[in-house]
Amino acid sequence: MIDGTVVDLSRIQFASTALYHFLFVPLTLGLSFLLAAMETVYVTTGKPIYKEMAQFWGKLFMINFALGVATGLTMEFQFGTNWSFYSSFVGDIFGAPLAIEGLMAFFMESTFVGLMIFGWERLSKGQHLAVTWLVAFASNLSALWILVANSFMQDPKGAAFDPTTLRMQLTSFQQLIFSPDAQSKFVHTSIAGYVTAAVFVAGISAFYMLKKRHMELAKRSFRMAALYGVMATIGVITLGDALGFVAAQAQPTKLAAMEGLWKSEPAPMSFNLIAFPDQAKQENEGAVRIPYLLSLLVTHSIDGTVEGVDTLEQQATRKIENGIPAVLALKTLSKDPQDAAALAQFNAHEKDLGYGFLVQRYAPDLNNVTPAQVQQAARDTIPPVAAVFWAFRAMVGFGLLMLAFFVLAVLYTLRNKVQDKRWFLLAAVWMIPIPFLANESGWLVAELGRQPWTVFGVLPTWMSASTHSVGYMAFSLVGFVTLYSIFIAVEMYLMVRAIRQGPEPHHGGGDARPRPRPELAPRPVQAAAHATNLEG
């Protein structure tokens, strides 16, 4: 039995690593397409200001990309070091999309990033534009494969457990890639990255307008970011609704936690706008409810119903009782794979094997499981409701705030009045952290809402960790947090320095402030004497 503290420390270490990494990824995804759009305008119109924009924002993109790679590499190693049973159990499926991401998307992205940054004077306009678009597509392709791997953990499609090898094996690559969770999550996450980049560019542009620096670049960048952002924000909210609908089918416990729904109710169901969930009592304190809204949001029907925690725990109890014979049969098969009776017993109860594993945490001897232990395991199937509930509301609230911001931004910039709205420019600067907070909140909803499963319904988290010591995990956790905090500080320093330096001005554009006239170089004495001799 793995020490519970080791499991918790392993979870905290992976969560902290992922949260650090996810500060960089969305900006890379969104900024890459915004760069491609700026350069496309430059190539089609020939206006140098758009080249200046692409080069300046490209410099910030490169800083973010480099540190994003540095923070992401260790995550894949952690699967092998801290989650060894998980890697062994589902490595055949989980490793495939990660391998494709590394060999195809990341390789392509890394290669063309160098050409994009250093190829301005070495490639033709068309060649460089093609390279920039390839960087954008490769960045988003990389996200696709990573999210396919993650979606297998959320909704394991295209795989089956093999009792002879004691591992999950891939049965359909098509189902793995095109699972509803993978597709909706990829689109939702990618578009959230576009929103992040739009807010970032609009905020920095607003800073320049407040300082009356680089006005031409700032106004044009702000306009592109505003148009890009309003479309992306509408898209991310729409796709978020689709992702919630998928979650209702695949992970009803996550949905119940998101809504703070303890009891199943008849339709039409009310939506908990604000509440303070109490997990021990399984009730909400101080709830503010909006009638009919939950049915409409989740089922898109006024007659639709959503299962509450009480119903889901009853379902989990039955699955645990059905999964226990599967685990017992599996133990027999591990000693004698030809045991026909054990194989028949396993096949009859296979679909609830994971729930059998769940109760094993409290009852190592499954021949003597008590109803109290089953009930305790059933309660474990409900994720931490308060954390998921508030993370979901933070994500949605930030999303609506950004939609309102971009609507105003489009209105002001199309009327060419944004540079006169000092209060709005200040608000734009303060908006820069908002999409990052929204992204982190969304990640918490997705990953905390999956608990207590590493692979939902198949492999419990407590079984997945490696058998390290508590001291080793605590030491490595402190090391990771310290190192990644340094990365964040380096990112902030490099970004601020690049923003203060500003873009390299093109002839007649860029910084609108008058520049000092360069002093004339003194005339060489020898040349002057030679001229005098000629005159003489």
Coordinates of C-alpha atoms in Angstrom, one line a residue:
M1 CA 0.0 0.0 0.0
I2 CA 1.4 3.4 -1.1
D3 CA 1.7 6.0 1.7
G4 CA -1.1 8.5 1.4
T5 CA 1.3 11.4 2.0
V6 CA 3.4 10.3 -0.9
V7 CA 0.3 10.3 -3.2
D8 CA -0.7 13.8 -2.0
L9 CA 2.9 15.1 -2.5
S10 CA 3.0 13.6 -5.9
R11 CA -0.3 15.2 -6.8
I12 CA 0.9 18.6 -5.5
Q13 CA 4.1 18.4 -7.4
F14 CA 2.5 17.5 -10.7
A15 CA -0.2 20.1 -10.1
S16 CA 2.3 22.9 -9.4
T17 CA 4.4 21.9 -12.4
A18 CA 1.3 21.9 -14.7
L19 CA 0.0 25.2 -13.3
Y20 CA 3.4 26.9 -13.9
H21 CA 3.6 25.4 -17.4
F22 CA 0.1 26.5 -18.2
L23 CA 1.0 30.1 -17.6
F24 CA 3.1 30.0 -20.8
V25 CA 1.2 27.7 -23.1
P26 CA -2.0 29.7 -23.9
L27 CA 0.0 32.9 -24.8
T28 CA 2.2 30.8 -27.2
L29 CA -0.9 29.3 -28.8
G30 CA -2.7 32.7 -29.3
L31 CA 0.3 34.9 -30.1
S32 CA 1.5 32.6 -32.8
F33 CA -1.7 33.2 -34.9
L34 CA -1.7 36.9 -34.1
L35 CA 1.9 37.1 -35.4
A36 CA 0.9 35.3 -38.6
A37 CA -2.0 37.7 -39.1
M38 CA 0.2 40.8 -38.7
E39 CA 2.8 39.4 -41.1
T40 CA 0.1 38.5 -43.6
V41 CA -1.1 42.1 -43.6
Y42 CA 2.6 43.2 -44.1
V43 CA 3.1 40.9 -47.1
T44 CA -0.2 41.8 -48.7
T45 CA -0.1 45.6 -48.1
G46 CA 3.7 46.2 -48.0
K47 CA 3.3 48.6 -45.1
P48 CA 6.5 48.4 -42.9
I49 CA 4.6 49.1 -39.7
Y50 CA 3.1 45.6 -39.8
K51 CA 6.6 44.1 -40.2
E52 CA 7.7 46.1 -37.1
M53 CA 4.6 44.8 -35.3
A54 CA 5.4 41.2 -36.2
Q55 CA 9.0 41.5 -35.2
F56 CA 8.2 43.2 -31.8
W57 CA 5.5 40.8 -30.8
G58 CA 7.6 38.0 -32.1
K59 CA 10.4 38.9 -29.7
L60 CA 7.9 38.6 -26.8
F61 CA 6.6 35.4 -28.3
M62 CA 10.1 33.9 -28.3
I63 CA 10.7 34.7 -24.6
N64 CA 7.5 33.1 -23.7
F65 CA 8.1 30.1 -26.0
A66 CA 11.5 29.3 -24.6
L67 CA 10.4 29.4 -21.0
G68 CA 7.3 27.4 -21.8
V69 CA 9.5 24.6 -23.3
A70 CA 11.7 24.6 -20.2
T71 CA 8.7 24.2 -17.8
G72 CA 7.0 21.6 -19.9
L73 CA 9.8 19.1 -20.3
T74 CA 9.8 17.9 -16.7
M75 CA 6.1 17.1 -16.8
E76 CA 6.6 14.1 -19.1
F77 CA 9.5 12.8 -16.9
Q78 CA 7.2 13.0 -13.9
F79 CA 4.9 10.3 -15.4
G80 CA 7.8 7.9 -15.2
T81 CA 9.3 9.0 -11.9
N82 CA 6.3 9.8 -9.7
W83 CA 3.5 7.9 -11.5
S84 CA 5.2 4.6 -12.4
F85 CA 2.1 2.4 -11.9
Y86 CA 0.1 4.8 -14.0
S87 CA 2.7 4.7 -16.8
S88 CA 2.8 0.9 -16.7
F89 CA -1.0 0.6 -16.6
V90 CA -1.9 2.9 -19.5
G91 CA 1.5 3.7 -21.1
D92 CA 0.5 2.0 -24.4
I93 CA -2.3 4.5 -24.9
F94 CA -1.1 7.6 -23.1
G95 CA 2.3 7.4 -24.7
A96 CA 1.2 7.3 -28.3
P97 CA -0.2 10.9 -28.6
L98 CA 2.7 12.2 -26.5
A99 CA 5.2 10.5 -28.8
I100 CA 3.5 11.9 -31.9
E101 CA 3.5 15.4 -30.3
G102 CA 7.2 15.2 -29.7
L103 CA 8.2 13.7 -33.0
M104 CA 6.0 15.7 -35.2
A105 CA 4.4 18.9 -33.8
F106 CA 7.1 19.9 -31.3
F107 CA 10.0 19.1 -33.7
M108 CA 8.3 21.1 -36.5
E109 CA 7.5 24.0 -34.1
S110 CA 11.1 24.2 -32.7
T111 CA 12.6 24.1 -36.2
F112 CA 10.5 26.8 -37.7
V113 CA 10.7 29.1 -34.6
G114 CA 14.4 29.6 -35.3
L115 CA 13.7 30.4 -39.0
M116 CA 10.9 32.8 -37.9
I117 CA 13.1 34.8 -35.5
F118 CA 16.4 34.8 -37.5
G119 CA 15.1 34.5 -41.0
W120 CA 13.8 38.0 -41.6
E121 CA 16.8 39.1 -43.7
R122 CA 17.5 35.6 -45.1
L123 CA 14.2 34.5 -46.5
S124 CA 11.9 36.1 -49.0
K125 CA 8.6 37.7 -47.7
G126 CA 6.6 34.7 -48.9
Q127 CA 9.0 32.2 -47.4
H128 CA 9.1 34.0 -44.0
L129 CA 5.3 34.3 -44.0
A130 CA 5.0 30.5 -44.7
V131 CA 7.4 29.8 -41.8
T132 CA 5.3 32.0 -39.4
W133 CA 2.1 30.2 -40.3
L134 CA 3.8 26.9 -39.9
V135 CA 4.9 27.9 -36.3
A136 CA 1.3 28.8 -35.5
F137 CA -0.1 25.5 -36.9
A138 CA 2.7 23.5 -35.2
S139 CA 2.0 25.1 -31.8
N140 CA -1.6 24.3 -32.0
L141 CA -1.0 20.8 -33.3
S142 CA 1.2 20.3 -30.3
A143 CA -1.6 21.3 -28.1
L144 CA -4.0 18.9 -29.9
W145 CA -1.9 15.8 -29.1
I146 CA -1.3 16.8 -25.5
L147 CA -5.0 17.3 -25.0
V148 CA -5.8 14.0 -26.7
A149 CA -3.6 12.4 -24.1
N150 CA -5.2 14.3 -21.3
S151 CA -8.7 13.6 -22.6
F152 CA -8.0 9.8 -22.3
M153 CA -7.6 10.4 -18.5
Q154 CA -10.9 12.3 -18.5
D155 CA -12.9 9.9 -20.7
P156 CA -11.0 6.7 -21.6
K157 CA -12.1 5.9 -25.2
G158 CA -10.5 3.5 -27.6
A159 CA -8.9 1.2 -25.0
A160 CA -9.7 -2.0 -23.0
F161 CA -8.1 -3.8 -20.1
D162 CA -6.3 -7.0 -20.9
P163 CA -6.4 -9.5 -17.9
T164 CA -3.5 -11.5 -19.3
T165 CA -1.1 -8.5 -19.4
L166 CA -2.7 -6.6 -16.5
R167 CA -2.6 -3.4 -18.6
M168 CA -4.8 -1.2 -20.7
Q169 CA -4.3 -1.6 -24.4
L170 CA -5.3 0.5 -27.4
T171 CA -8.2 -0.8 -29.3
S172 CA -9.1 2.1 -31.6
F173 CA -6.8 5.0 -32.3
Q174 CA -9.7 6.8 -34.1
Q175 CA -11.8 6.7 -30.9
L176 CA -8.8 8.0 -28.9
I177 CA -8.3 11.0 -31.2
F178 CA -11.9 11.8 -31.9
S179 CA -13.4 11.3 -28.5
P180 CA -15.9 14.1 -27.8
D181 CA -13.9 15.3 -24.7
A182 CA -10.7 15.5 -26.7
Q183 CA -12.2 17.5 -29.6
S184 CA -14.2 19.9 -27.4
K185 CA -11.3 20.4 -25.0
F186 CA -8.8 21.1 -27.8
V187 CA -11.0 23.8 -29.4
H188 CA -11.9 25.3 -26.0
T189 CA -8.3 25.4 -24.8
S190 CA -6.8 26.7 -28.0
I191 CA -9.3 29.5 -28.3
A192 CA -8.7 30.4 -24.6
G193 CA -5.1 30.8 -25.7
Y194 CA -6.2 33.3 -28.5
V195 CA -8.1 35.3 -25.9
T196 CA -5.0 35.3 -23.7
A197 CA -2.8 36.7 -26.5
A198 CA -5.5 39.3 -27.4
V199 CA -5.6 40.6 -23.9
F200 CA -1.8 40.6 -23.6
V201 CA -1.3 42.6 -26.9
A202 CA -4.2 45.0 -26.1
G203 CA -2.8 45.6 -22.6
I204 CA 0.8 46.3 -23.7
S205 CA -0.5 48.5 -26.6
A206 CA -2.6 50.4 -24.1
F207 CA 0.5 50.9 -21.9
Y208 CA 2.3 52.5 -24.9
M209 CA -0.7 54.7 -25.7
L210 CA -0.8 55.9 -22.0
K211 CA 2.9 56.7 -22.3
K212 CA 2.5 58.3 -25.8
R213 CA 5.1 56.0 -27.2
H214 CA 5.1 53.9 -30.4
M215 CA 1.6 55.3 -31.1
E216 CA 1.3 53.9 -34.6
L217 CA 2.3 50.4 -33.6
A218 CA 0.2 50.5 -30.4
K219 CA -3.0 51.7 -32.1
R220 CA -2.8 49.1 -34.9
S221 CA -1.8 46.3 -32.5
F222 CA -4.7 47.2 -30.2
R223 CA -7.2 47.2 -33.1
M224 CA -6.0 43.8 -34.3
A225 CA -6.1 42.4 -30.8
A226 CA -9.6 43.8 -30.1
L227 CA -11.1 42.2 -33.2
Y228 CA -9.2 38.9 -32.6
G229 CA -10.2 39.0 -28.9
V230 CA -13.9 39.6 -29.4
M231 CA -14.3 36.7 -31.8
A232 CA -12.1 34.4 -29.7
T233 CA -14.0 35.2 -26.5
I234 CA -17.4 34.5 -28.1
G235 CA -15.9 31.2 -29.3
V236 CA -14.4 30.2 -26.0
I237 CA -17.7 30.8 -24.2
T238 CA -19.7 28.9 -26.8
L239 CA -17.2 26.0 -26.7
G240 CA -17.2 26.0 -22.9
D241 CA -20.9 25.3 -23.0
A242 CA -20.2 22.4 -25.3
L243 CA -17.5 21.1 -23.0
G244 CA -19.9 21.3 -20.1
F245 CA -22.4 19.2 -22.1
V246 CA -19.7 16.6 -22.7
A247 CA -18.7 16.6 -19.0
A248 CA -22.3 15.9 -18.1
Q249 CA -22.2 12.7 -20.2
A250 CA -18.7 11.5 -19.3
Q251 CA -18.1 12.7 -15.7
P252 CA -21.4 13.4 -13.9
T253 CA -19.6 13.7 -10.6
K254 CA -17.5 16.6 -11.9
L255 CA -20.7 18.3 -13.2
A256 CA -22.4 17.9 -9.8
A257 CA -19.4 19.5 -8.1
M258 CA -19.3 22.4 -10.6
E259 CA -22.9 23.1 -9.8
G260 CA -22.8 22.3 -6.1
L261 CA -25.7 19.9 -6.6
W262 CA -26.0 17.6 -3.6
K263 CA -29.6 16.4 -4.2
S264 CA -31.2 15.2 -7.4
E265 CA -34.2 17.4 -8.1
P266 CA -37.1 17.3 -10.6
A267 CA -37.0 19.6 -13.6
P268 CA -36.8 22.6 -14.1
M269 CA -33.7 22.8 -11.9
S270 CA -32.3 26.0 -10.4
F271 CA -28.7 27.2 -10.8
N272 CA -26.6 28.0 -7.8
L273 CA -25.1 31.4 -8.7
I274 CA -23.4 31.7 -5.3
A275 CA -23.1 29.1 -2.6
F276 CA -20.7 27.8 0.1
P277 CA -20.6 24.0 -0.3
D278 CA -20.1 21.9 2.9
Q279 CA -18.7 18.5 1.8
A280 CA -19.1 16.9 5.3
K281 CA -22.8 17.9 5.6
Q282 CA -23.4 17.6 1.8
E283 CA -25.3 20.9 1.7
N284 CA -24.8 24.5 0.6
E285 CA -24.8 27.5 2.9
G286 CA -26.0 30.9 1.7
A287 CA -27.1 29.8 -1.7
V288 CA -28.4 32.3 -4.3
R289 CA -30.3 30.4 -6.9
I290 CA -31.7 31.3 -10.3
P291 CA -34.8 29.2 -11.3
Y292 CA -34.8 27.1 -14.4
L293 CA -31.2 28.1 -15.4
L294 CA -29.4 24.8 -14.6
S295 CA -31.7 22.7 -16.8
L296 CA -31.3 25.1 -19.6
L297 CA -27.5 25.4 -19.3
V298 CA -26.7 21.7 -19.0
T299 CA -29.4 20.0 -21.0
H300 CA -30.5 22.8 -23.2
S301 CA -34.0 22.0 -22.2
I302 CA -36.4 23.2 -19.5
D303 CA -37.4 19.6 -18.9
G304 CA -33.8 18.3 -18.5
T305 CA -32.5 17.0 -15.2
V306 CA -29.0 16.6 -13.7
E307 CA -28.0 13.9 -11.2
G308 CA -27.0 15.1 -7.8
V309 CA -24.4 13.8 -5.4
D310 CA -26.9 11.6 -3.6
T311 CA -27.8 9.7 -6.7
L312 CA -24.2 9.4 -7.9
E313 CA -23.1 8.0 -4.6
Q314 CA -25.8 5.3 -4.8
Q315 CA -24.6 4.4 -8.3
A316 CA -21.0 4.3 -7.2
T317 CA -22.0 1.9 -4.3
R318 CA -23.5 -0.5 -6.8
K319 CA -20.4 -0.3 -9.1
I320 CA -18.1 -0.9 -6.2
E321 CA -20.0 -4.0 -5.2
N322 CA -19.9 -5.2 -8.8
G323 CA -16.2 -4.4 -9.2
I324 CA -15.0 -6.4 -6.2
P325 CA -15.4 -9.8 -7.9
A326 CA -13.5 -8.4 -10.9
V327 CA -10.5 -7.5 -8.7
L328 CA -10.7 -10.9 -7.0
A329 CA -10.8 -12.7 -10.3
L330 CA -7.9 -10.6 -11.5
K331 CA -5.7 -11.8 -8.6
T332 CA -6.4 -15.4 -9.5
L333 CA -5.6 -14.7 -13.2
S334 CA -2.3 -13.1 -12.3
K335 CA -1.2 -16.5 -10.8
D336 CA -3.0 -18.7 -13.4
P337 CA -4.0 -16.9 -16.7
Q338 CA -5.6 -20.2 -17.9
D339 CA -8.2 -20.3 -15.0
A340 CA -11.4 -20.4 -16.9
A341 CA -13.7 -19.8 -13.9
A342 CA -11.7 -16.7 -12.9
L343 CA -11.8 -15.4 -16.5
A344 CA -15.5 -15.9 -16.7
Q345 CA -15.9 -14.0 -13.4
F346 CA -13.7 -11.2 -14.6
N347 CA -15.6 -10.8 -17.9
A348 CA -18.9 -10.6 -16.0
H349 CA -17.7 -7.8 -13.8
E350 CA -15.0 -6.1 -15.9
K351 CA -16.8 -2.8 -16.6
D352 CA -16.6 -1.9 -12.9
L353 CA -13.0 -3.1 -12.3
G354 CA -11.8 0.5 -11.4
Y355 CA -14.5 0.8 -8.7
G356 CA -13.2 -2.5 -7.2
F357 CA -9.7 -0.9 -7.0
L358 CA -11.3 2.1 -5.3
V359 CA -12.4 0.2 -2.2
Q360 CA -9.2 -1.7 -2.0
R361 CA -7.7 1.4 -0.4
Y362 CA -9.8 0.8 2.7
A363 CA -10.0 -3.0 2.5
P364 CA -6.8 -4.7 1.3
D365 CA -8.6 -8.1 1.8
L366 CA -11.5 -7.8 -0.6
N367 CA -13.0 -11.1 0.7
N368 CA -14.0 -9.2 3.9
V369 CA -15.2 -5.8 2.8
T370 CA -17.7 -4.1 5.1
P371 CA -20.6 -1.9 4.0
A372 CA -18.9 1.0 5.8
Q373 CA -15.8 0.6 3.7
V374 CA -17.9 0.5 0.5
Q375 CA -19.8 3.6 1.6
Q376 CA -16.5 5.4 2.3
A377 CA -15.2 4.5 -1.1
A378 CA -18.4 5.7 -2.7
R379 CA -18.0 9.0 -1.0
D380 CA -14.5 9.3 -2.4
T381 CA -16.0 9.3 -5.9
I382 CA -17.2 12.9 -5.3
P383 CA -14.4 15.4 -6.0
P384 CA -13.7 18.4 -3.7
V385 CA -16.9 20.3 -4.3
A386 CA -16.1 23.7 -2.9
A387 CA -12.8 24.0 -4.9
V388 CA -14.4 22.9 -8.2
F389 CA -17.5 25.0 -7.6
W390 CA -15.5 28.3 -7.1
A391 CA -12.9 27.6 -9.7
F392 CA -15.7 27.1 -12.3
R393 CA -17.4 30.4 -11.3
A394 CA -14.0 32.2 -11.4
M395 CA -13.4 30.9 -14.9
V396 CA -16.9 31.8 -16.2
G397 CA -16.7 35.2 -14.4
F398 CA -13.4 36.1 -16.0
G399 CA -14.7 35.0 -19.4
L400 CA -17.7 37.3 -19.2
L401 CA -15.5 40.2 -18.0
M402 CA -13.2 39.7 -21.0
L403 CA -16.1 39.6 -23.4
A404 CA -17.4 43.0 -22.0
F405 CA -13.8 44.3 -22.3
F406 CA -13.4 43.3 -25.9
V407 CA -16.9 44.6 -26.9
L408 CA -15.8 48.1 -25.6
A409 CA -12.4 47.7 -27.1
V410 CA -13.8 47.1 -30.6
L411 CA -16.3 49.9 -30.2
Y412 CA -13.6 52.4 -29.2
T413 CA -10.9 51.3 -31.6
L414 CA -13.2 51.3 -34.7
R415 CA -14.2 54.9 -33.8
N416 CA -10.5 55.7 -33.4
K417 CA -11.2 57.0 -29.9
V418 CA -9.4 54.4 -27.8
Q419 CA -6.3 56.6 -27.4
D420 CA -8.5 59.3 -25.8
K421 CA -10.1 56.9 -23.2
R422 CA -7.5 57.0 -20.4
W423 CA -9.7 55.0 -18.0
F424 CA -10.1 52.3 -20.5
L425 CA -6.4 52.1 -21.4
L426 CA -5.7 51.7 -17.7
A427 CA -8.3 49.0 -17.5
A428 CA -6.7 47.3 -20.4
V429 CA -3.3 47.2 -18.6
W430 CA -5.0 45.7 -15.5
M431 CA -6.7 43.1 -17.6
I432 CA -3.5 41.4 -18.6
P433 CA -3.5 38.9 -15.7
I434 CA -7.2 38.0 -16.1
P435 CA -6.9 35.4 -18.9
F436 CA -4.1 33.7 -17.1
L437 CA -6.3 33.4 -14.0
A438 CA -9.1 32.1 -16.1
N439 CA -6.9 29.5 -17.7
E440 CA -5.6 28.3 -14.3
S441 CA -9.2 28.2 -13.0
G442 CA -10.2 26.1 -15.9
W443 CA -7.3 23.7 -15.4
L444 CA -8.4 23.3 -11.7
V445 CA -12.0 22.5 -12.7
A446 CA -10.8 19.9 -15.2
E447 CA -8.2 18.2 -13.0
L448 CA -9.7 18.5 -9.5
G449 CA -13.1 17.5 -10.9
R450 CA -11.6 14.2 -12.2
Q451 CA -10.6 13.1 -8.7
P452 CA -10.4 10.4 -7.2
W453 CA -9.4 9.0 -10.6
T454 CA -6.2 9.3 -12.6
V455 CA -8.1 7.6 -15.5
F456 CA -11.7 8.3 -14.9
G457 CA -13.6 5.2 -13.7
V458 CA -10.6 2.9 -14.5
L459 CA -7.6 3.7 -12.3
P460 CA -7.8 5.4 -8.9
T461 CA -5.2 8.1 -8.1
W462 CA -4.0 6.3 -4.9
M463 CA -2.8 3.3 -7.0
S464 CA -1.0 5.4 -9.6
A465 CA 1.9 6.9 -7.7
S466 CA 5.4 5.5 -7.3
T467 CA 6.6 4.1 -4.0
H468 CA 8.9 7.0 -3.1
S469 CA 9.7 8.1 0.4
V470 CA 8.0 11.2 1.9
G471 CA 11.4 12.9 2.3
Y472 CA 12.2 12.4 -1.4
M473 CA 8.9 13.8 -2.5
A474 CA 9.1 16.8 -0.2
F475 CA 12.6 17.6 -1.3
S476 CA 11.8 17.4 -5.0
L477 CA 8.6 19.4 -4.5
V478 CA 10.5 22.3 -2.9
G479 CA 13.1 22.0 -5.7
F480 CA 10.5 22.2 -8.5
V481 CA 8.6 25.1 -6.9
T482 CA 11.9 27.0 -6.4
L483 CA 13.2 26.4 -9.9
Y484 CA 9.9 27.3 -11.6
S485 CA 9.5 30.4 -9.5
I486 CA 12.9 31.5 -10.8
F487 CA 11.6 30.8 -14.4
I488 CA 8.6 33.0 -13.7
A489 CA 10.8 35.8 -12.4
V490 CA 13.1 35.4 -15.5
E491 CA 10.1 35.6 -17.8
M492 CA 8.8 38.7 -16.1
Y493 CA 12.2 40.4 -16.2
L494 CA 12.8 39.6 -19.9
M495 CA 9.3 40.6 -20.9
V496 CA 9.4 44.0 -19.0
R497 CA 12.8 44.7 -20.4
A498 CA 11.7 44.0 -24.0
I499 CA 8.5 46.1 -23.5
R500 CA 10.5 49.0 -22.1
Q501 CA 12.9 48.8 -25.0
G502 CA 10.0 48.8 -27.4
P503 CA 10.1 47.9 -31.1
E504 CA 12.8 48.9 -33.6
P505 CA 11.3 51.8 -35.5
H506 CA 10.9 51.7 -39.2
H507 CA 11.4 54.8 -41.3
G508 CA 8.7 57.3 -40.6
G509 CA 6.8 55.1 -38.1
G510 CA 7.2 53.6 -34.7
D511 CA 7.9 56.1 -31.9
A512 CA 6.0 59.3 -32.6
R513 CA 8.2 61.3 -30.3
P514 CA 10.8 63.7 -32.0
R515 CA 14.2 62.2 -31.9
P516 CA 17.4 64.2 -31.3
R517 CA 19.3 65.1 -34.5
P518 CA 22.5 63.1 -34.7
E519 CA 25.6 65.2 -34.5
L520 CA 27.8 65.5 -37.6
A521 CA 31.0 63.6 -37.4
P522 CA 34.1 65.9 -37.4
R523 CA 35.8 66.2 -40.7
P524 CA 39.1 64.1 -40.9
V525 CA 42.1 66.4 -40.8
Q526 CA 44.0 64.6 -43.5
A527 CA 41.0 64.7 -45.9
A528 CA 40.6 68.4 -45.2
A529 CA 44.3 69.1 -45.9
H530 CA 44.0 67.1 -49.1
A531 CA 41.0 69.1 -50.2
T532 CA 42.9 72.3 -49.4
N533 CA 45.9 71.2 -51.6
L534 CA 43.5 70.5 -54.5
E535 CA 42.0 73.9 -54.2
G536 CA 45.5 75.4 -54.0

